[in-house]
Structures are given as structure tokens and as C-alpha cells.
């Protein structure tokens, strides 16, 4: 046990955390990734987001978003068809990067983060049979590294 603790301490102090490029406006179809092994160190949370004036076309809603916020997040986090865990809102894809862009936030089901805030983005991969969403979906705030939810200044979205 002491060896594992020492290994984790070395990984975190040696800068094992790296920033990834935010996902591009593209859809990659694949199957769910395997769970990370014990040798994969989780990224250190970044408790802030940076606003950018960029354009993203959302093929799921037909909207064009003119601004996004780049935030740290849990790599491998699932995206849902709506801001809920109910069967009508299945996993529609995944965010593979540890830093991603989000265009808005909405309220939905309560999650392990202790609130009901969910962030909306385009994922890196689409779940099998979920092509209709074009990888656009919601991620619970517990998986986005913010110091407050919703993130101050981020647009509230009214997407079902």
C-alpha cells in the first residue's frame, strides 16, 4: 500500500497531468473505451473556465453557438441525451479529453456533485446507435472542474 501511495505522489508531483486539445467539431464513431487501469493517474482538477469567442454548429438542435468556455473535465466522462440519468436520456457519447469546451449549462437531475447543473458540449465519440445526437449532449457538473456551478458568465441553455 505504501508503494502505491508513493507512486501516486511521484506521478502528481512530476507533472503527470497534461492539457489536451479541446475536441474539434467532428464526430468519431467508436465503442466505449475501457476503464483506466491502476497505472493511469487522474488529471488534477482545474477549477476555472476560459471564455472564447468561437463558433460551433450544433447539428442536434440546429443552433450555432458563438461562444464557448474551455474547462478541465474528467476524461472518459459520458455525455447524456438530456440533463438526466433516466432511460429516455441514454449515454450518447463520451468526452475523451481532460480539457474540453462547453457552450452552455442547464438544470436537470441531481448528481454526485451535490447540485443539478449540467454542461452542454459536443463529445469526442458517439455511442453506438446514437448518431442522431451528432455527439452533442450533457455532462453532469461533477465531471467538470469548476469552483462554482453554474460557471459565472456561461450562457444558460434551454435544451430539453
mmCIF file of C-alpha atoms in Angstrom:
data_model
loop_
_atom_site.group_PDB
_atom_site.id
_atom_site.type_symbol
_atom_site.label_atom_id
_atom_site.label_comp_id
_atom_site.label_asym_id
_atom_site.label_seq_id
_atom_site.Cartn_x
_atom_site.Cartn_y
_atom_site.Cartn_z
ATOM 1 C CA UNK A 1 0.000 0.000 0.000
ATOM 2 C CA UNK A 2 2.868 2.368 0.823
ATOM 3 C CA UNK A 3 4.390 1.709 -2.612
ATOM 4 C CA UNK A 4 1.120 2.659 -4.347
ATOM 5 C CA UNK A 5 0.870 5.869 -2.291
ATOM 6 C CA UNK A 6 4.484 6.760 -3.109
ATOM 7 C CA UNK A 7 3.891 6.079 -6.822
ATOM 8 C CA UNK A 8 0.821 8.325 -6.855
ATOM 9 C CA UNK A 9 2.734 11.077 -5.058
ATOM 10 C CA UNK A 10 5.534 10.883 -7.650
ATOM 11 C CA UNK A 11 3.066 10.953 -10.553
ATOM 12 C CA UNK A 12 1.266 14.015 -9.231
ATOM 13 C CA UNK A 13 4.424 15.924 -8.298
ATOM 14 C CA UNK A 14 6.193 15.088 -11.572
ATOM 15 C CA UNK A 15 3.595 16.819 -13.697
ATOM 16 C CA UNK A 16 1.774 13.730 -14.912
ATOM 17 C CA UNK A 17 -1.154 15.978 -15.659
ATOM 18 C CA UNK A 18 -1.288 17.347 -19.187
ATOM 19 C CA UNK A 19 -3.667 19.595 -21.060
ATOM 20 C CA UNK A 20 -5.435 18.165 -24.054
ATOM 21 C CA UNK A 21 -6.655 19.997 -27.085
ATOM 22 C CA UNK A 22 -10.384 20.701 -26.827
ATOM 23 C CA UNK A 23 -12.468 18.478 -29.038
ATOM 24 C CA UNK A 24 -12.902 19.531 -32.634
ATOM 25 C CA UNK A 25 -16.228 19.940 -34.423
ATOM 26 C CA UNK A 26 -16.153 16.385 -35.661
ATOM 27 C CA UNK A 27 -17.707 13.088 -34.790
ATOM 28 C CA UNK A 28 -15.700 9.923 -34.305
ATOM 29 C CA UNK A 29 -17.704 6.737 -34.062
ATOM 30 C CA UNK A 30 -16.306 4.134 -31.747
ATOM 31 C CA UNK A 31 -17.236 1.836 -28.918
ATOM 32 C CA UNK A 32 -16.886 2.830 -25.272
ATOM 33 C CA UNK A 33 -13.335 2.913 -24.018
ATOM 34 C CA UNK A 34 -12.129 0.586 -21.329
ATOM 35 C CA UNK A 35 -11.846 1.831 -17.767
ATOM 36 C CA UNK A 36 -8.422 3.266 -16.945
ATOM 37 C CA UNK A 37 -6.118 0.906 -15.106
ATOM 38 C CA UNK A 38 -4.449 1.492 -11.768
ATOM 39 C CA UNK A 39 -1.389 2.899 -13.512
ATOM 40 C CA UNK A 40 -3.395 5.771 -15.062
ATOM 41 C CA UNK A 41 -3.232 8.842 -12.820
ATOM 42 C CA UNK A 42 -6.384 11.016 -12.885
ATOM 43 C CA UNK A 43 -5.918 14.605 -14.025
ATOM 44 C CA UNK A 44 -5.744 17.251 -11.334
ATOM 45 C CA UNK A 45 -8.943 19.314 -11.374
ATOM 46 C CA UNK A 46 -8.694 22.821 -12.796
ATOM 47 C CA UNK A 47 -11.330 24.916 -11.076
ATOM 48 C CA UNK A 48 -11.804 27.541 -13.778
ATOM 49 C CA UNK A 49 -13.016 28.002 -17.326
ATOM 50 C CA UNK A 50 -11.820 30.359 -20.039
ATOM 51 C CA UNK A 51 -14.316 32.049 -22.371
ATOM 52 C CA UNK A 52 -13.641 32.172 -26.115
ATOM 53 C CA UNK A 53 -15.489 33.806 -28.996
ATOM 54 C CA UNK A 54 -15.686 30.876 -31.400
ATOM 55 C CA UNK A 55 -18.463 29.354 -33.463
ATOM 56 C CA UNK A 56 -19.826 25.807 -33.133
ATOM 57 C CA UNK A 57 -22.685 24.483 -35.234
ATOM 58 C CA UNK A 58 -24.887 22.139 -33.222
ATOM 59 C CA UNK A 59 -26.431 19.682 -35.682
ATOM 60 C CA UNK A 60 -28.610 18.179 -32.920
ATOM 61 C CA UNK A 61 -30.507 21.422 -32.148
ATOM 62 C CA UNK A 62 -29.777 23.338 -35.357
ATOM 63 C CA UNK A 63 -28.253 26.184 -33.354
ATOM 64 C CA UNK A 64 -24.949 27.927 -33.861
ATOM 65 C CA UNK A 65 -23.170 28.824 -30.646
ATOM 66 C CA UNK A 66 -20.927 31.905 -30.878
ATOM 67 C CA UNK A 67 -19.081 31.463 -27.594
ATOM 68 C CA UNK A 68 -17.681 28.606 -25.554
ATOM 69 C CA UNK A 69 -15.857 28.068 -22.280
ATOM 70 C CA UNK A 70 -12.852 25.754 -22.034
ATOM 71 C CA UNK A 71 -12.789 23.904 -18.710
ATOM 72 C CA UNK A 72 -10.970 20.964 -17.221
ATOM 73 C CA UNK A 73 -13.074 17.830 -17.010
ATOM 74 C CA UNK A 74 -12.949 14.123 -16.274
ATOM 75 C CA UNK A 75 -11.515 12.351 -19.319
ATOM 76 C CA UNK A 76 -13.759 9.491 -20.392
ATOM 77 C CA UNK A 77 -16.877 11.101 -18.920
ATOM 78 C CA UNK A 78 -20.141 10.083 -20.577
ATOM 79 C CA UNK A 79 -22.477 12.544 -22.284
ATOM 80 C CA UNK A 80 -26.222 12.117 -21.909
ATOM 81 C CA UNK A 81 -29.067 12.895 -24.311
ATOM 82 C CA UNK A 82 -30.550 15.280 -21.747
ATOM 83 C CA UNK A 83 -29.646 16.528 -18.284
ATOM 84 C CA UNK A 84 -30.797 13.367 -16.529
ATOM 85 C CA UNK A 85 -29.926 9.737 -15.844
ATOM 86 C CA UNK A 86 -33.364 8.395 -16.848
ATOM 87 C CA UNK A 87 -33.755 5.762 -19.563
ATOM 88 C CA UNK A 88 -35.097 8.360 -22.015
ATOM 89 C CA UNK A 89 -31.725 10.151 -21.746
ATOM 90 C CA UNK A 90 -29.155 7.456 -22.533
ATOM 91 C CA UNK A 91 -25.405 7.865 -22.828
ATOM 92 C CA UNK A 92 -24.952 9.308 -26.333
ATOM 93 C CA UNK A 93 -21.161 9.625 -26.325
ATOM 94 C CA UNK A 94 -18.014 10.403 -24.375
ATOM 95 C CA UNK A 95 -15.517 13.197 -23.766
ATOM 96 C CA UNK A 96 -12.047 11.673 -24.087
ATOM 97 C CA UNK A 97 -10.026 14.804 -23.349
ATOM 98 C CA UNK A 98 -9.257 16.277 -19.928
ATOM 99 C CA UNK A 99 -9.928 19.811 -21.162
ATOM 100 C CA UNK A 100 -12.996 20.497 -23.285
ATOM 101 C CA UNK A 101 -15.253 23.308 -24.424
ATOM 102 C CA UNK A 102 -18.812 23.825 -23.235
ATOM 103 C CA UNK A 103 -21.373 26.159 -24.799
ATOM 104 C CA UNK A 104 -23.945 26.418 -22.008
ATOM 105 C CA UNK A 105 -25.359 24.929 -18.840
ATOM 106 C CA UNK A 106 -28.803 23.757 -17.787
ATOM 107 C CA UNK A 107 -30.588 22.331 -14.780
ATOM 108 C CA UNK A 108 -31.524 18.681 -14.629
ATOM 109 C CA UNK A 109 -31.230 15.687 -12.340
ATOM 110 C CA UNK A 110 -29.255 15.908 -9.101
ATOM 111 C CA UNK A 111 -25.887 14.142 -9.309
ATOM 112 C CA UNK A 112 -22.933 13.288 -7.059
ATOM 113 C CA UNK A 113 -21.648 16.867 -7.299
ATOM 114 C CA UNK A 114 -24.414 17.947 -4.931
ATOM 115 C CA UNK A 115 -26.309 20.060 -7.441
ATOM 116 C CA UNK A 116 -28.438 19.774 -10.577
ATOM 117 C CA UNK A 117 -26.216 21.719 -13.011
ATOM 118 C CA UNK A 118 -25.255 20.041 -16.289
ATOM 119 C CA UNK A 119 -22.968 21.399 -19.050
ATOM 120 C CA UNK A 120 -23.643 21.024 -22.787
ATOM 121 C CA UNK A 121 -20.958 20.206 -25.357
ATOM 122 C CA UNK A 122 -20.023 18.082 -28.340
ATOM 123 C CA UNK A 123 -18.301 14.863 -27.333
ATOM 124 C CA UNK A 124 -15.314 13.148 -28.863
ATOM 125 C CA UNK A 125 -17.086 9.857 -29.558
ATOM 126 C CA UNK A 126 -20.649 8.809 -30.321
ATOM 127 C CA UNK A 127 -22.225 5.808 -28.607
ATOM 128 C CA UNK A 128 -23.433 3.048 -30.938
ATOM 129 C CA UNK A 129 -26.925 3.827 -32.200
ATOM 130 C CA UNK A 130 -26.812 7.478 -31.051
ATOM 131 C CA UNK A 131 -25.753 9.139 -34.314
ATOM 132 C CA UNK A 132 -28.877 11.321 -34.278
ATOM 133 C CA UNK A 133 -27.326 13.448 -31.496
ATOM 134 C CA UNK A 134 -24.197 14.193 -33.566
ATOM 135 C CA UNK A 135 -22.220 13.753 -30.300
ATOM 136 C CA UNK A 136 -23.931 16.744 -28.634
ATOM 137 C CA UNK A 137 -25.033 16.117 -25.069
ATOM 138 C CA UNK A 138 -24.948 16.941 -21.385
ATOM 139 C CA UNK A 139 -22.359 16.131 -18.731
ATOM 140 C CA UNK A 140 -23.102 16.478 -15.003
ATOM 141 C CA UNK A 141 -21.229 19.326 -13.306
ATOM 142 C CA UNK A 142 -19.482 16.827 -11.029
ATOM 143 C CA UNK A 143 -17.369 15.873 -14.086
ATOM 144 C CA UNK A 144 -16.424 19.483 -14.992
ATOM 145 C CA UNK A 145 -13.729 21.137 -12.875
ATOM 146 C CA UNK A 146 -15.347 24.393 -11.809
ATOM 147 C CA UNK A 147 -15.158 26.182 -8.478
ATOM 148 C CA UNK A 148 -18.845 27.106 -8.689
ATOM 149 C CA UNK A 149 -21.819 25.770 -10.628
ATOM 150 C CA UNK A 150 -23.071 27.080 -12.887
ATOM 151 C CA UNK A 151 -19.879 28.753 -14.098
ATOM 152 C CA UNK A 152 -20.236 32.560 -13.841
ATOM 153 C CA UNK A 153 -20.892 34.215 -17.196
ATOM 154 C CA UNK A 154 -21.662 30.970 -19.033
ATOM 155 C CA UNK A 155 -24.887 31.006 -21.032
ATOM 156 C CA UNK A 156 -27.864 29.111 -19.668
ATOM 157 C CA UNK A 157 -29.257 26.833 -22.360
ATOM 158 C CA UNK A 158 -32.862 25.828 -22.749
ATOM 159 C CA UNK A 159 -32.417 22.447 -24.346
ATOM 160 C CA UNK A 160 -34.736 19.624 -23.251
#
